[in-house]
């Protein structure tokens, strides 16, 4: 991947960018998917499907099953609308769904804060090492566990 410039979206621009990315992947932006995205984007830290289901249930005034949320989150990840923090089994809204690249997460073991950084040089090296080993990388996952500046 070459160096790139991307726009970080927030608020209504983030919702619009997410909807565009989902539709570009061939999926529809339904009312339920919009509700799940709104809930996901409302969390300051990575959220589990259960956290999101609870938030949507409160907002909708009806019970929403975590299984339904998981299916929507899978669509979001496939469409680059959300990213999965593998080690936490949690999700974050992708603030730049119009940009395809590998994300690197810095995960604080004390408070759970997760910071997303981009480093195309590091990502390129991981992909190159995988290819050199005869492996075709699809979606490298890079997570660094430790302590954030606030918790050190």
PDB file of C-alpha atoms in Angstrom:
ATOM      1  CA  UNK A   1       0.000   0.000   0.000  1.00  0.00           C
ATOM      2  CA  UNK A   2       1.346   3.377  -0.883  1.00  0.00           C
ATOM      3  CA  UNK A   3       1.094   6.377   1.378  1.00  0.00           C
ATOM      4  CA  UNK A   4      -2.310   7.952   1.341  1.00  0.00           C
ATOM      5  CA  UNK A   5      -4.311  10.862   2.623  1.00  0.00           C
ATOM      6  CA  UNK A   6      -7.699  10.227   4.122  1.00  0.00           C
ATOM      7  CA  UNK A   7     -10.483  12.303   5.544  1.00  0.00           C
ATOM      8  CA  UNK A   8     -11.659  11.543   9.069  1.00  0.00           C
ATOM      9  CA  UNK A   9     -15.417  11.904   9.278  1.00  0.00           C
ATOM     10  CA  UNK A  10     -17.509  12.664  12.342  1.00  0.00           C
ATOM     11  CA  UNK A  11     -21.168  13.326  13.133  1.00  0.00           C
ATOM     12  CA  UNK A  12     -23.524  13.335  10.170  1.00  0.00           C
ATOM     13  CA  UNK A  13     -20.582  13.210   7.739  1.00  0.00           C
ATOM     14  CA  UNK A  14     -19.503   9.925   9.356  1.00  0.00           C
ATOM     15  CA  UNK A  15     -22.981   8.451   8.970  1.00  0.00           C
ATOM     16  CA  UNK A  16     -23.084   9.580   5.328  1.00  0.00           C
ATOM     17  CA  UNK A  17     -19.650   8.103   4.606  1.00  0.00           C
ATOM     18  CA  UNK A  18     -20.655   4.830   6.296  1.00  0.00           C
ATOM     19  CA  UNK A  19     -23.883   4.642   4.297  1.00  0.00           C
ATOM     20  CA  UNK A  20     -22.024   5.306   1.042  1.00  0.00           C
ATOM     21  CA  UNK A  21     -19.417   2.629   1.830  1.00  0.00           C
ATOM     22  CA  UNK A  22     -22.073   0.061   2.737  1.00  0.00           C
ATOM     23  CA  UNK A  23     -24.085   0.748  -0.409  1.00  0.00           C
ATOM     24  CA  UNK A  24     -20.907   0.664  -2.525  1.00  0.00           C
ATOM     25  CA  UNK A  25     -20.368  -2.882  -1.195  1.00  0.00           C
ATOM     26  CA  UNK A  26     -23.792  -3.875  -2.525  1.00  0.00           C
ATOM     27  CA  UNK A  27     -25.675  -3.746   0.778  1.00  0.00           C
ATOM     28  CA  UNK A  28     -28.655  -1.614   1.771  1.00  0.00           C
ATOM     29  CA  UNK A  29     -28.610   0.992   4.521  1.00  0.00           C
ATOM     30  CA  UNK A  30     -31.681  -0.115   6.460  1.00  0.00           C
ATOM     31  CA  UNK A  31     -33.234   1.462   9.531  1.00  0.00           C
ATOM     32  CA  UNK A  32     -31.808  -1.277  11.752  1.00  0.00           C
ATOM     33  CA  UNK A  33     -28.336  -0.962  10.245  1.00  0.00           C
ATOM     34  CA  UNK A  34     -28.489   2.795  10.766  1.00  0.00           C
ATOM     35  CA  UNK A  35     -29.490   2.243  14.415  1.00  0.00           C
ATOM     36  CA  UNK A  36     -26.606  -0.192  14.954  1.00  0.00           C
ATOM     37  CA  UNK A  37     -24.156   2.223  13.356  1.00  0.00           C
ATOM     38  CA  UNK A  38     -25.436   5.136  15.451  1.00  0.00           C
ATOM     39  CA  UNK A  39     -24.998   3.065  18.605  1.00  0.00           C
ATOM     40  CA  UNK A  40     -21.514   1.911  17.562  1.00  0.00           C
ATOM     41  CA  UNK A  41     -20.399   5.433  16.691  1.00  0.00           C
ATOM     42  CA  UNK A  42     -21.708   6.657  20.054  1.00  0.00           C
ATOM     43  CA  UNK A  43     -19.223   4.601  22.064  1.00  0.00           C
ATOM     44  CA  UNK A  44     -15.920   6.198  23.041  1.00  0.00           C
ATOM     45  CA  UNK A  45     -14.239   2.788  23.330  1.00  0.00           C
ATOM     46  CA  UNK A  46     -14.592  -0.441  21.369  1.00  0.00           C
ATOM     47  CA  UNK A  47     -18.026  -1.938  21.973  1.00  0.00           C
ATOM     48  CA  UNK A  48     -19.153  -5.544  22.011  1.00  0.00           C
ATOM     49  CA  UNK A  49     -22.197  -6.717  20.090  1.00  0.00           C
ATOM     50  CA  UNK A  50     -23.955  -7.028  23.455  1.00  0.00           C
ATOM     51  CA  UNK A  51     -23.152  -3.397  24.331  1.00  0.00           C
ATOM     52  CA  UNK A  52     -24.474  -2.292  20.964  1.00  0.00           C
ATOM     53  CA  UNK A  53     -27.604  -4.473  21.222  1.00  0.00           C
ATOM     54  CA  UNK A  54     -28.354  -2.945  24.620  1.00  0.00           C
ATOM     55  CA  UNK A  55     -27.897   0.598  23.284  1.00  0.00           C
ATOM     56  CA  UNK A  56     -30.108  -0.080  20.257  1.00  0.00           C
ATOM     57  CA  UNK A  57     -32.724  -1.758  22.460  1.00  0.00           C
ATOM     58  CA  UNK A  58     -32.904   1.332  24.669  1.00  0.00           C
ATOM     59  CA  UNK A  59     -33.059   3.688  21.687  1.00  0.00           C
ATOM     60  CA  UNK A  60     -35.687   1.618  19.868  1.00  0.00           C
ATOM     61  CA  UNK A  61     -37.756   0.771  22.935  1.00  0.00           C
ATOM     62  CA  UNK A  62     -37.710  -2.919  22.040  1.00  0.00           C
ATOM     63  CA  UNK A  63     -35.361  -5.824  22.562  1.00  0.00           C
ATOM     64  CA  UNK A  64     -32.727  -6.291  19.878  1.00  0.00           C
ATOM     65  CA  UNK A  65     -30.796  -9.575  19.936  1.00  0.00           C
ATOM     66  CA  UNK A  66     -27.009  -9.577  19.952  1.00  0.00           C
ATOM     67  CA  UNK A  67     -27.090 -12.191  17.145  1.00  0.00           C
ATOM     68  CA  UNK A  68     -28.768  -9.661  14.859  1.00  0.00           C
ATOM     69  CA  UNK A  69     -26.166  -7.080  15.791  1.00  0.00           C
ATOM     70  CA  UNK A  70     -23.332  -9.534  15.081  1.00  0.00           C
ATOM     71  CA  UNK A  71     -24.662 -10.111  11.552  1.00  0.00           C
ATOM     72  CA  UNK A  72     -24.822  -6.371  10.918  1.00  0.00           C
ATOM     73  CA  UNK A  73     -21.345  -5.834  12.367  1.00  0.00           C
ATOM     74  CA  UNK A  74     -19.992  -8.534  10.028  1.00  0.00           C
ATOM     75  CA  UNK A  75     -21.485  -6.596   7.085  1.00  0.00           C
ATOM     76  CA  UNK A  76     -19.965  -3.389   8.440  1.00  0.00           C
ATOM     77  CA  UNK A  77     -16.506  -4.949   8.743  1.00  0.00           C
ATOM     78  CA  UNK A  78     -16.736  -6.398   5.219  1.00  0.00           C
ATOM     79  CA  UNK A  79     -17.734  -2.959   3.874  1.00  0.00           C
ATOM     80  CA  UNK A  80     -14.986  -1.133   5.847  1.00  0.00           C
ATOM     81  CA  UNK A  81     -17.627   0.725   7.878  1.00  0.00           C
ATOM     82  CA  UNK A  82     -16.390  -0.752  11.165  1.00  0.00           C
ATOM     83  CA  UNK A  83     -13.222  -2.382  12.406  1.00  0.00           C
ATOM     84  CA  UNK A  84     -12.989  -5.318  14.782  1.00  0.00           C
ATOM     85  CA  UNK A  85     -10.565  -5.114  17.666  1.00  0.00           C
ATOM     86  CA  UNK A  86      -9.777  -8.820  17.667  1.00  0.00           C
ATOM     87  CA  UNK A  87      -8.215  -9.127  21.130  1.00  0.00           C
ATOM     88  CA  UNK A  88     -11.213  -7.441  22.750  1.00  0.00           C
ATOM     89  CA  UNK A  89     -13.907  -9.040  20.555  1.00  0.00           C
ATOM     90  CA  UNK A  90     -15.243  -5.524  20.129  1.00  0.00           C
ATOM     91  CA  UNK A  91     -15.870  -3.050  17.332  1.00  0.00           C
ATOM     92  CA  UNK A  92     -15.196   0.580  16.489  1.00  0.00           C
ATOM     93  CA  UNK A  93     -16.749   2.749  13.810  1.00  0.00           C
ATOM     94  CA  UNK A  94     -14.272   3.412  11.000  1.00  0.00           C
ATOM     95  CA  UNK A  95     -13.868   7.195  10.800  1.00  0.00           C
ATOM     96  CA  UNK A  96     -12.646   6.928   7.202  1.00  0.00           C
ATOM     97  CA  UNK A  97     -14.607   4.119   5.504  1.00  0.00           C
ATOM     98  CA  UNK A  98     -13.736   5.484   2.077  1.00  0.00           C
ATOM     99  CA  UNK A  99     -10.068   4.586   2.622  1.00  0.00           C
ATOM    100  CA  UNK A 100      -8.852   0.995   2.280  1.00  0.00           C
ATOM    101  CA  UNK A 101      -5.806   0.239   4.390  1.00  0.00           C
ATOM    102  CA  UNK A 102      -4.658  -1.865   7.289  1.00  0.00           C
ATOM    103  CA  UNK A 103      -5.325  -0.441  10.732  1.00  0.00           C
ATOM    104  CA  UNK A 104      -3.102  -0.702  13.751  1.00  0.00           C
ATOM    105  CA  UNK A 105      -4.741  -0.557  17.176  1.00  0.00           C
ATOM    106  CA  UNK A 106      -3.053   0.456  20.420  1.00  0.00           C
ATOM    107  CA  UNK A 107      -5.139  -1.150  23.184  1.00  0.00           C
ATOM    108  CA  UNK A 108      -4.755  -0.042  26.815  1.00  0.00           C
ATOM    109  CA  UNK A 109      -4.967  -3.007  29.173  1.00  0.00           C
ATOM    110  CA  UNK A 110      -5.928  -0.736  32.081  1.00  0.00           C
ATOM    111  CA  UNK A 111      -8.792   1.384  30.742  1.00  0.00           C
ATOM    112  CA  UNK A 112      -9.642  -0.264  27.422  1.00  0.00           C
ATOM    113  CA  UNK A 113      -9.047   2.896  25.392  1.00  0.00           C
ATOM    114  CA  UNK A 114      -8.184   1.932  21.831  1.00  0.00           C
ATOM    115  CA  UNK A 115      -6.299   4.273  19.544  1.00  0.00           C
ATOM    116  CA  UNK A 116      -6.213   3.708  15.815  1.00  0.00           C
ATOM    117  CA  UNK A 117      -3.044   4.643  13.975  1.00  0.00           C
ATOM    118  CA  UNK A 118      -2.021   4.306  10.347  1.00  0.00           C
ATOM    119  CA  UNK A 119       1.459   3.244   9.339  1.00  0.00           C
ATOM    120  CA  UNK A 120       1.538   2.090   5.740  1.00  0.00           C
ATOM    121  CA  UNK A 121       5.255   1.288   5.985  1.00  0.00           C
ATOM    122  CA  UNK A 122       4.639  -1.186   8.831  1.00  0.00           C
ATOM    123  CA  UNK A 123       1.570  -2.657   7.111  1.00  0.00           C
ATOM    124  CA  UNK A 124       3.493  -3.058   3.856  1.00  0.00           C
ATOM    125  CA  UNK A 125       6.279  -4.880   5.708  1.00  0.00           C
ATOM    126  CA  UNK A 126       3.805  -7.267   7.367  1.00  0.00           C
ATOM    127  CA  UNK A 127       2.182  -8.021   4.008  1.00  0.00           C
ATOM    128  CA  UNK A 128       5.582  -8.507   2.348  1.00  0.00           C
ATOM    129  CA  UNK A 129       6.737 -10.894   5.095  1.00  0.00           C
ATOM    130  CA  UNK A 130       3.551 -12.929   4.698  1.00  0.00           C
ATOM    131  CA  UNK A 131       3.983 -13.121   0.922  1.00  0.00           C
ATOM    132  CA  UNK A 132       7.644 -14.096   1.312  1.00  0.00           C
ATOM    133  CA  UNK A 133       6.463 -17.016   3.473  1.00  0.00           C
ATOM    134  CA  UNK A 134       4.128 -18.096   0.658  1.00  0.00           C
ATOM    135  CA  UNK A 135       1.026 -16.727   2.369  1.00  0.00           C
ATOM    136  CA  UNK A 136      -1.534 -14.448   0.717  1.00  0.00           C
ATOM    137  CA  UNK A 137      -2.592 -11.896   3.364  1.00  0.00           C
ATOM    138  CA  UNK A 138      -6.204 -10.767   3.218  1.00  0.00           C
ATOM    139  CA  UNK A 139      -6.589  -8.563   6.265  1.00  0.00           C
ATOM    140  CA  UNK A 140      -3.624  -8.161   8.569  1.00  0.00           C
ATOM    141  CA  UNK A 141      -4.601  -7.474  12.156  1.00  0.00           C
ATOM    142  CA  UNK A 142      -2.067  -5.516  14.147  1.00  0.00           C
ATOM    143  CA  UNK A 143      -2.809  -4.796  17.787  1.00  0.00           C
ATOM    144  CA  UNK A 144      -0.392  -3.563  20.393  1.00  0.00           C
ATOM    145  CA  UNK A 145      -1.424  -4.159  24.006  1.00  0.00           C
ATOM    146  CA  UNK A 146      -0.028  -1.957  26.768  1.00  0.00           C
ATOM    147  CA  UNK A 147      -0.867   1.190  28.726  1.00  0.00           C
ATOM    148  CA  UNK A 148      -2.043   4.506  27.337  1.00  0.00           C
ATOM    149  CA  UNK A 149      -0.483   7.811  28.418  1.00  0.00           C
ATOM    150  CA  UNK A 150      -3.286   8.411  30.961  1.00  0.00           C
ATOM    151  CA  UNK A 151      -2.796   5.022  32.662  1.00  0.00           C
ATOM    152  CA  UNK A 152       1.007   4.857  32.771  1.00  0.00           C
TER     153      UNK A 152
END
